[in-house]
Structures are given as structure tokens and as C-alpha cells.
Short mmCIF file of C-alpha atoms in Angstrom, two decimals:
data_model
loop_
_atom_site.label_atom_id
_atom_site.label_comp_id
_atom_site.label_asym_id
_atom_site.label_seq_id
_atom_site.Cartn_x
_atom_site.Cartn_y
_atom_site.Cartn_z
CA MET D 7 21.43 19.67 -34.09
CA VAL D 8 18.58 17.43 -33.90
CA SER D 9 16.08 17.92 -36.08
CA GLY D 10 12.45 15.59 -38.27
CA PRO D 11 10.92 12.98 -35.82
CA ALA D 12 12.92 12.80 -32.69
CA GLN D 13 11.60 16.55 -32.94
CA ALA D 14 8.14 15.62 -31.64
CA MET D 15 9.47 13.61 -28.84
CA ASP D 16 8.19 14.45 -25.61
CA ALA D 17 10.60 17.06 -24.70
CA SER D 18 9.83 16.81 -20.63
CA PRO D 19 12.44 16.51 -18.25
CA ILE D 20 12.14 12.81 -16.90
CA PRO D 21 11.58 12.76 -12.91
CA VAL D 22 14.36 12.27 -10.48
CA THR D 23 13.80 9.38 -7.60
CA HIS D 24 15.68 10.11 -3.93
CA TYR D 25 16.29 7.14 -1.92
CA ARG D 26 16.51 8.27 1.31
CA THR D 27 16.81 6.72 4.67
CA VAL D 28 15.80 9.27 7.92
CA LYS D 29 15.40 8.25 12.09
CA ILE D 30 11.85 8.33 13.06
CA ASP D 31 11.89 7.35 16.76
CA ASP D 32 15.51 5.88 15.98
CA ILE D 33 14.33 3.55 13.75
CA ASP D 34 16.05 3.69 9.91
CA ILE D 35 12.68 4.67 8.24
CA PHE D 36 13.53 4.26 4.10
CA TYR D 37 12.03 6.42 1.09
CA ARG D 38 11.74 7.51 -2.17
CA GLU D 39 10.57 10.82 -3.40
CA ALA D 40 9.54 12.34 -6.61
CA GLY D 41 8.92 15.38 -7.54
CA PRO D 42 8.51 19.71 -6.86
CA ALA D 43 8.95 19.97 -3.10
CA ASP D 44 6.15 22.45 -3.28
CA ALA D 45 3.31 20.37 -5.37
CA PRO D 46 0.67 18.06 -3.89
CA VAL D 47 1.41 15.31 -1.44
CA ILE D 48 0.63 11.98 -2.59
CA LEU D 49 1.47 9.39 -0.04
CA LEU D 50 1.98 6.18 -1.36
CA LEU D 51 1.20 3.02 1.11
CA HIS D 52 2.43 -0.33 0.42
CA GLY D 53 1.71 -4.38 1.03
CA PHE D 54 2.68 -6.87 1.94
CA PRO D 55 4.89 -9.07 0.99
CA THR D 56 6.83 -5.73 -1.61
CA SER D 57 7.72 -2.90 0.12
CA SER D 58 7.97 0.94 -2.36
CA HIS D 59 9.78 -0.66 -4.81
CA MET D 60 5.77 -1.97 -5.87
CA PHE D 61 5.56 1.73 -6.26
CA ARG D 62 8.79 2.42 -9.16
CA ASN D 63 7.28 2.00 -12.37
CA LEU D 64 3.72 4.77 -10.99
CA ILE D 65 6.78 6.93 -9.34
CA PRO D 66 7.97 8.09 -12.53
CA GLN D 67 4.04 9.45 -13.48
CA LEU D 68 2.85 11.24 -11.00
CA ALA D 69 6.51 13.18 -9.80
CA SER D 70 6.13 15.95 -12.76
CA ARG D 71 3.53 17.13 -11.32
CA TYR D 72 3.13 15.76 -7.54
CA HIS D 73 5.24 15.64 -4.37
CA VAL D 74 5.52 12.39 -4.11
CA ILE D 75 6.95 9.90 -0.97
CA ALA D 76 6.75 6.37 -0.50
CA PRO D 77 8.33 4.88 2.18
CA ASP D 78 9.25 1.93 3.98
CA TYR D 79 7.49 -0.40 7.05
CA PRO D 80 9.78 -1.18 9.44
CA GLY D 81 10.65 -5.05 8.73
CA PHE D 82 9.90 -4.47 4.50
CA GLY D 83 12.62 -2.89 1.93
CA GLN D 84 15.26 -0.83 3.15
CA SER D 85 13.69 0.34 6.62
CA ALA D 86 15.02 -1.07 9.50
CA ALA D 87 14.11 -4.60 10.45
CA PRO D 88 14.79 -4.51 14.86
CA ASP D 89 14.50 -8.08 16.52
CA HIS D 90 10.82 -8.11 17.09
CA LYS D 91 10.89 -8.75 21.00
CA THR D 92 11.64 -5.63 21.47
CA PHE D 93 9.90 -3.46 18.82
CA ALA D 94 5.92 -3.73 18.43
CA TYR D 95 4.95 -4.60 15.21
CA THR D 96 2.32 -3.39 14.82
CA PHE D 97 -0.80 -1.07 11.96
CA ALA D 98 -0.43 1.41 14.65
CA HIS D 99 2.67 1.87 15.15
CA PHE D 100 3.58 1.43 11.49
CA ALA D 101 0.64 4.65 10.90
CA ASP D 102 3.02 6.55 14.34
CA LEU D 103 5.64 5.83 11.92
CA THR D 104 4.64 6.96 8.76
CA ASP D 105 2.96 10.11 10.81
CA GLY D 106 6.15 10.91 12.35
CA LEU D 107 8.47 10.86 9.01
CA LEU D 108 5.71 12.88 7.25
CA GLY D 109 6.19 15.65 10.06
CA LYS D 110 10.05 15.71 9.52
CA LEU D 111 9.37 16.70 6.04
CA GLU D 112 7.10 19.26 6.69
CA VAL D 113 3.91 17.69 4.99
CA LYS D 114 0.70 18.90 6.31
CA ARG D 115 -1.50 17.68 3.59
CA TYR D 116 -1.62 14.87 1.71
CA ALA D 117 -3.34 12.64 -1.15
CA MET D 118 -3.21 8.70 -0.35
CA TYR D 119 -3.11 5.47 -2.95
CA VAL D 120 -2.78 2.51 -0.15
CA MET D 121 -2.44 -0.47 -1.29
CA ASP D 122 -2.99 -4.19 1.15
CA TYR D 123 -1.36 -3.50 4.77
CA GLY D 124 -0.96 0.34 3.72
CA ALA D 125 -4.76 0.89 3.79
CA PRO D 126 -5.04 0.47 7.29
CA VAL D 127 -2.05 1.99 8.21
CA GLY D 128 -3.37 4.53 6.15
CA TYR D 129 -6.66 4.99 7.72
CA ARG D 130 -5.62 4.96 10.45
CA LEU D 131 -4.25 8.23 9.71
CA ALA D 132 -6.70 9.20 8.45
CA LEU D 133 -8.50 8.45 12.11
CA LYS D 134 -5.45 11.01 13.12
CA HIS D 135 -5.57 13.63 10.91
CA PRO D 136 -8.31 13.06 8.82
CA GLU D 137 -8.28 17.09 7.73
CA ARG D 138 -5.27 16.25 5.96
CA VAL D 139 -5.98 13.40 3.52
CA SER D 140 -7.42 16.27 0.32
CA ALA D 141 -8.25 12.03 -2.12
CA LEU D 142 -7.85 8.89 -1.92
CA ILE D 143 -6.96 6.39 -4.58
CA ILE D 144 -7.71 2.69 -3.22
CA GLN D 145 -6.39 -0.69 -4.66
CA ASN D 146 -7.26 -3.95 -3.03
CA GLY D 147 -6.69 -2.11 0.22
CA ASN D 148 -9.84 -3.43 2.88
CA ALA D 149 -12.31 -1.35 5.35
CA TYR D 150 -15.11 -4.30 5.12
CA GLU D 151 -15.46 -7.15 6.78
CA GLU D 152 -17.44 -8.43 3.27
CA GLY D 153 -14.21 -7.61 1.73
CA LEU D 154 -12.10 -10.81 4.70
CA LYS D 155 -13.38 -14.01 2.99
CA LYS D 156 -11.70 -17.79 2.53
CA PHE D 157 -8.28 -16.10 2.40
CA TRP D 158 -8.67 -14.28 5.96
CA ASP D 159 -10.11 -18.28 7.42
CA PRO D 160 -6.66 -19.20 8.93
CA ILE D 161 -5.82 -15.73 9.98
CA LYS D 162 -8.84 -15.69 11.36
CA ALA D 163 -8.28 -18.93 13.78
CA TYR D 164 -4.68 -17.37 14.38
CA TRP D 165 -6.57 -14.41 16.09
CA ALA D 166 -8.96 -16.42 17.68
CA ASP D 167 -6.14 -17.69 20.20
CA GLY D 168 -2.53 -16.73 19.63
CA SER D 169 -1.97 -20.13 19.19
CA PRO D 170 1.75 -21.58 18.84
CA ALA D 171 0.45 -24.09 15.94
CA HIS D 172 -2.86 -21.29 14.43
CA ARG D 173 0.92 -19.03 13.97
CA LYS D 174 2.85 -22.30 13.29
CA ALA D 175 0.63 -22.81 10.03
CA LEU D 176 0.57 -19.38 8.96
CA GLU D 177 4.30 -19.71 8.24
CA VAL D 178 3.37 -20.36 4.14
CA LEU D 179 2.23 -17.39 4.02
CA MET D 180 5.82 -15.73 3.44
CA LYS D 181 6.90 -19.23 1.82
CA LEU D 182 8.17 -18.58 -2.40
CA GLU D 183 5.48 -20.28 -4.13
CA THR D 184 2.81 -17.92 -1.85
CA THR D 185 4.59 -14.91 -3.19
CA LYS D 186 5.23 -16.44 -6.42
CA PHE D 187 0.77 -17.57 -5.87
CA GLN D 188 0.35 -12.83 -5.04
CA TYR D 189 2.72 -11.65 -8.28
CA THR D 190 0.98 -14.88 -10.49
CA ASP D 191 -2.95 -15.84 -9.18
CA GLY D 192 -5.38 -14.04 -11.53
CA MET D 193 -3.70 -12.18 -13.67
CA SER D 194 -4.96 -11.28 -17.49
CA ASP D 195 -1.33 -11.74 -18.62
CA VAL D 196 1.84 -13.62 -16.37
CA SER D 197 4.54 -12.45 -19.83
CA ARG D 198 3.69 -8.99 -18.18
CA ILE D 199 4.36 -10.01 -14.48
CA ASP D 200 8.98 -8.95 -14.27
CA PRO D 201 9.82 -12.33 -11.83
CA ASP D 202 12.78 -9.87 -10.39
CA ASN D 203 9.90 -8.84 -8.22
CA ILE D 204 9.27 -11.76 -6.42
CA LEU D 205 13.51 -12.87 -5.53
CA HIS D 206 13.43 -8.58 -4.15
CA ASP D 207 10.64 -9.21 -1.90
CA GLN D 208 11.40 -13.36 -0.98
CA THR D 209 14.63 -12.36 -0.13
CA LEU D 210 14.26 -9.86 2.10
CA LEU D 211 11.25 -11.95 3.32
CA ASP D 212 13.61 -14.54 4.49
CA ARG D 213 16.33 -12.25 6.38
CA PRO D 214 16.72 -13.80 9.89
CA GLY D 215 13.90 -12.58 11.97
CA ASN D 216 11.59 -11.82 9.08
CA MET D 217 8.92 -14.41 9.34
CA ASP D 218 8.68 -14.07 13.40
CA ILE D 219 8.37 -10.05 12.63
CA GLN D 220 5.39 -11.37 9.51
CA LEU D 221 3.84 -13.17 11.66
CA ASP D 222 3.05 -10.97 14.53
CA LEU D 223 1.89 -8.65 11.86
CA PHE D 224 -0.46 -11.29 10.25
CA HIS D 225 -1.44 -11.34 14.71
CA ASP D 226 -2.33 -7.58 14.09
CA TYR D 227 -4.07 -7.36 11.67
CA GLY D 228 -6.58 -8.42 13.19
CA SER D 229 -6.26 -5.24 15.23
CA ASN D 230 -7.68 -2.89 12.25
CA VAL D 231 -11.26 -4.79 11.74
CA PRO D 232 -12.66 -3.09 15.16
CA LEU D 233 -12.00 -0.59 13.47
CA TYR D 234 -13.02 -0.83 10.33
CA PRO D 235 -17.00 1.48 11.71
CA GLN D 236 -14.21 4.39 12.40
CA PHE D 237 -13.03 3.95 8.81
CA GLN D 238 -16.49 4.24 7.40
CA ALA D 239 -16.73 6.84 9.37
CA PHE D 240 -14.66 8.80 8.47
CA PHE D 241 -15.18 8.66 4.37
CA ARG D 242 -18.75 9.07 5.41
CA GLU D 243 -18.09 12.24 6.76
CA ARG D 244 -15.01 13.87 5.33
CA LYS D 245 -15.83 11.93 2.03
CA PRO D 246 -12.22 12.42 0.47
CA PRO D 247 -12.73 12.39 -3.89
CA THR D 248 -11.83 9.05 -3.84
CA LEU D 249 -10.43 6.86 -7.11
CA ILE D 250 -11.05 3.21 -6.35
CA VAL D 251 -8.87 1.12 -8.73
CA TRP D 252 -9.40 -2.77 -8.00
CA GLY D 253 -7.38 -5.85 -10.10
CA LYS D 254 -10.85 -7.98 -9.72
CA ASN D 255 -9.60 -11.71 -8.85
CA ASP D 256 -7.44 -10.41 -6.26
CA PHE D 257 -7.61 -13.57 -4.17
CA ILE D 258 -6.69 -12.37 -0.98
CA PHE D 259 -8.39 -9.33 -1.65
CA PRO D 260 -11.09 -9.52 -3.82
CA ALA D 261 -13.71 -7.59 -5.34
CA ASP D 262 -16.40 -8.03 -2.63
CA GLY D 263 -14.16 -5.91 -0.39
CA ALA D 264 -14.20 -2.86 -3.52
CA GLY D 265 -18.23 -2.69 -3.84
CA PRO D 266 -18.83 -2.02 -0.55
CA TYR D 267 -16.57 1.78 -0.75
CA LEU D 268 -19.52 3.31 -2.06
CA ARG D 269 -22.00 2.53 0.67
CA ASP D 270 -19.77 6.21 2.20
CA LEU D 271 -18.83 7.09 -0.34
CA PRO D 272 -20.83 7.51 -3.29
CA ASP D 273 -19.26 9.71 -5.57
CA ALA D 274 -16.53 7.19 -5.70
CA GLU D 275 -14.73 5.89 -9.04
CA LEU D 276 -14.49 2.77 -9.26
CA HIS D 277 -12.49 0.51 -11.58
CA LEU D 278 -12.19 -3.43 -11.32
CA ILE D 279 -9.61 -4.28 -13.29
CA ASP D 280 -8.63 -7.69 -15.40
CA SER D 281 -5.71 -8.50 -12.94
CA GLY D 282 -5.33 -9.36 -9.49
CA HIS D 283 -3.12 -9.02 -6.35
CA PHE D 284 -0.26 -6.74 -7.24
CA ALA D 285 -2.49 -5.47 -9.76
CA LEU D 286 -0.01 -2.73 -11.25
CA GLU D 287 2.89 -4.95 -12.00
CA ASP D 288 0.04 -6.24 -14.68
CA LYS D 289 -2.33 -3.27 -15.83
CA ALA D 290 -0.43 -0.04 -14.90
CA ASP D 291 -0.60 1.01 -18.92
CA GLU D 292 -4.94 0.95 -17.70
CA MET D 293 -4.82 2.19 -14.33
CA VAL D 294 -2.19 4.94 -14.62
CA PRO D 295 -4.14 7.46 -17.02
CA LEU D 296 -7.47 6.69 -14.88
CA ILE D 297 -4.50 7.91 -11.49
CA ARG D 298 -3.74 10.61 -13.62
CA SER D 299 -7.27 11.79 -14.74
CA PHE D 300 -8.29 11.48 -11.85
CA LEU D 301 -5.50 13.51 -9.64
CA GLU D 302 -6.14 16.16 -12.40
CA ARG D 303 -9.16 16.74 -11.48
CA LYS D 304 -9.08 16.01 -7.46
CA LEU D 305 -6.36 17.44 -7.03
CA PRO D 306 -4.30 20.66 -9.42
CA ALA D 307 -0.78 20.83 -9.50
CA SER D 308 -0.23 24.23 -8.17
#
């Protein structure tokens, strides 16, 4: 029998994460899933250039009370990566496939954690099913033109004409130096950044055909901007409980994009974190308590 100080340790079971793949519209979609099947659902939507891997540490922190689902989009992580000539790599398509996954899992209501690319995927889902969104957690995910600053200038040029020259100019965004930059720039303590993240993401970026997949997506990101007024109308009309935890030193999605949410969601809780793009890698010890507190207050576990 164990006695002494060990008895004071938390005896709560450690949540188990399952790694699953299902076919949605004949495309293999990989997702991580954890937590009680009958608990409120938290949908985690990842950014570029990563995958559901970015949530690997957050999932166990939520799964004791919530049913957590974190998919990989096609061309990312462990999901299929069909040829860009035969598959439409668009944010509308990603939203449809995510909706199909939730349908297959019989999920009718969910809170969304959106980051980077996850924001337009999630907000498109919200336009399709506004009544299903129980809450929002926003981390460096844009819905306001104020958030599209200097980083986006060459991408905007590509949106304007789609020329081969402007497409070629964006290839640097898939290079190792850019992946390193995304994980280290603006971080308060680089020693907290696991270098395996960079290796993981870059290995997947370097797969044959993936450059064109990502360039197609950079071009299609321009289709999200005309939807910003609709996203903002959703915020105003539905007023989902919202937590904003934003790495304020992010060059890609700077803090200029965080404050405008309060115009449409004046009751949102806004926290600017002393971190960069992938703030969860640097400041999980600060962010996780904020996230758990928000969910416990706004989305009580059943």
C-alpha cells in the first residue's frame, strides 16, 4: 500500500487520446479524440503549417471534462494529401469536410478553438450552423482587415493577379527558415520551444506536391476577406461566449487583429500574451488556466 506524500497526489485518471482516420467525401481525414463521449464538445482547429499536433499538450488538459476533437485538414498532418489538380484546396472545402466529420461523429453542438487557418475554417462552419456554436476560443486567428499587416503584402499581391511570379515569391513561406521563424519569433523564452515541432512540420511541408497545395491555399485565403463582414455579423447576432488568448508579438497575425473583436463581442475576455505565433508552445502554463476557467464558467461540463 502506498502511504505518505504520494497519497496527496491527484489520483484522477489521465485522459487517453485516440488517433483515428475516417473517410469524408472519399478523403481520409485524421483526427485526435479524447474525453467523455457525452461531455460538451470542444473542436480544435489548427493553423499553418502545423496540424492537430499543435494541440497535443492542450488535449489532455481539457479531456477530463470535455469531449475534444482535433482534425487535420487535407494536406496537413496525417490526413490525405490528394493532388492539387484533382482536389480543391479551399477554406470552403475544408469547412465542408470538417462539417462532414462532425456529422459522422453525430456532433450537434460545439465550442471552437480557432487558430490561424482554423479561424476561417471555423467561422465558415459558424455561418453554416450558427446555432451549433456554444463558445469561441480565439488564438491568433483573424476576422478583421486591421489584422492583415506587412506579412500579408506579398500574399495580397498574389491575390490580386495570381501570377506565376507572385506565386513563386511565396515559396519561401514553405522553407525551413520560415518554419523556424514561426516557432521562435516573438517568443518570450525560446528554450520552451520543442525543436521537434519544426522537424515535424517541415517534414510534412517537404512532401512531394505539398508546395502547390500550400500555394493554392495562400491564394484562396483571399476568399476569406470578403466574408469578414459576415463573420462579424455572426459575432454580433449570436454573441457566443468568447475568450481571446493572443500571442501579442506575432508578426503574421499581430495584436492589431485581436482588439477589433471587441467591437462585435464587447463581453469577450481578451488576454494579450507575451508570446508569438504558436503561443501554446511558449505560454501554455499561462493560457491553459485561462482556457479552463473560461470553459468552466461558460460551458459547464455535464
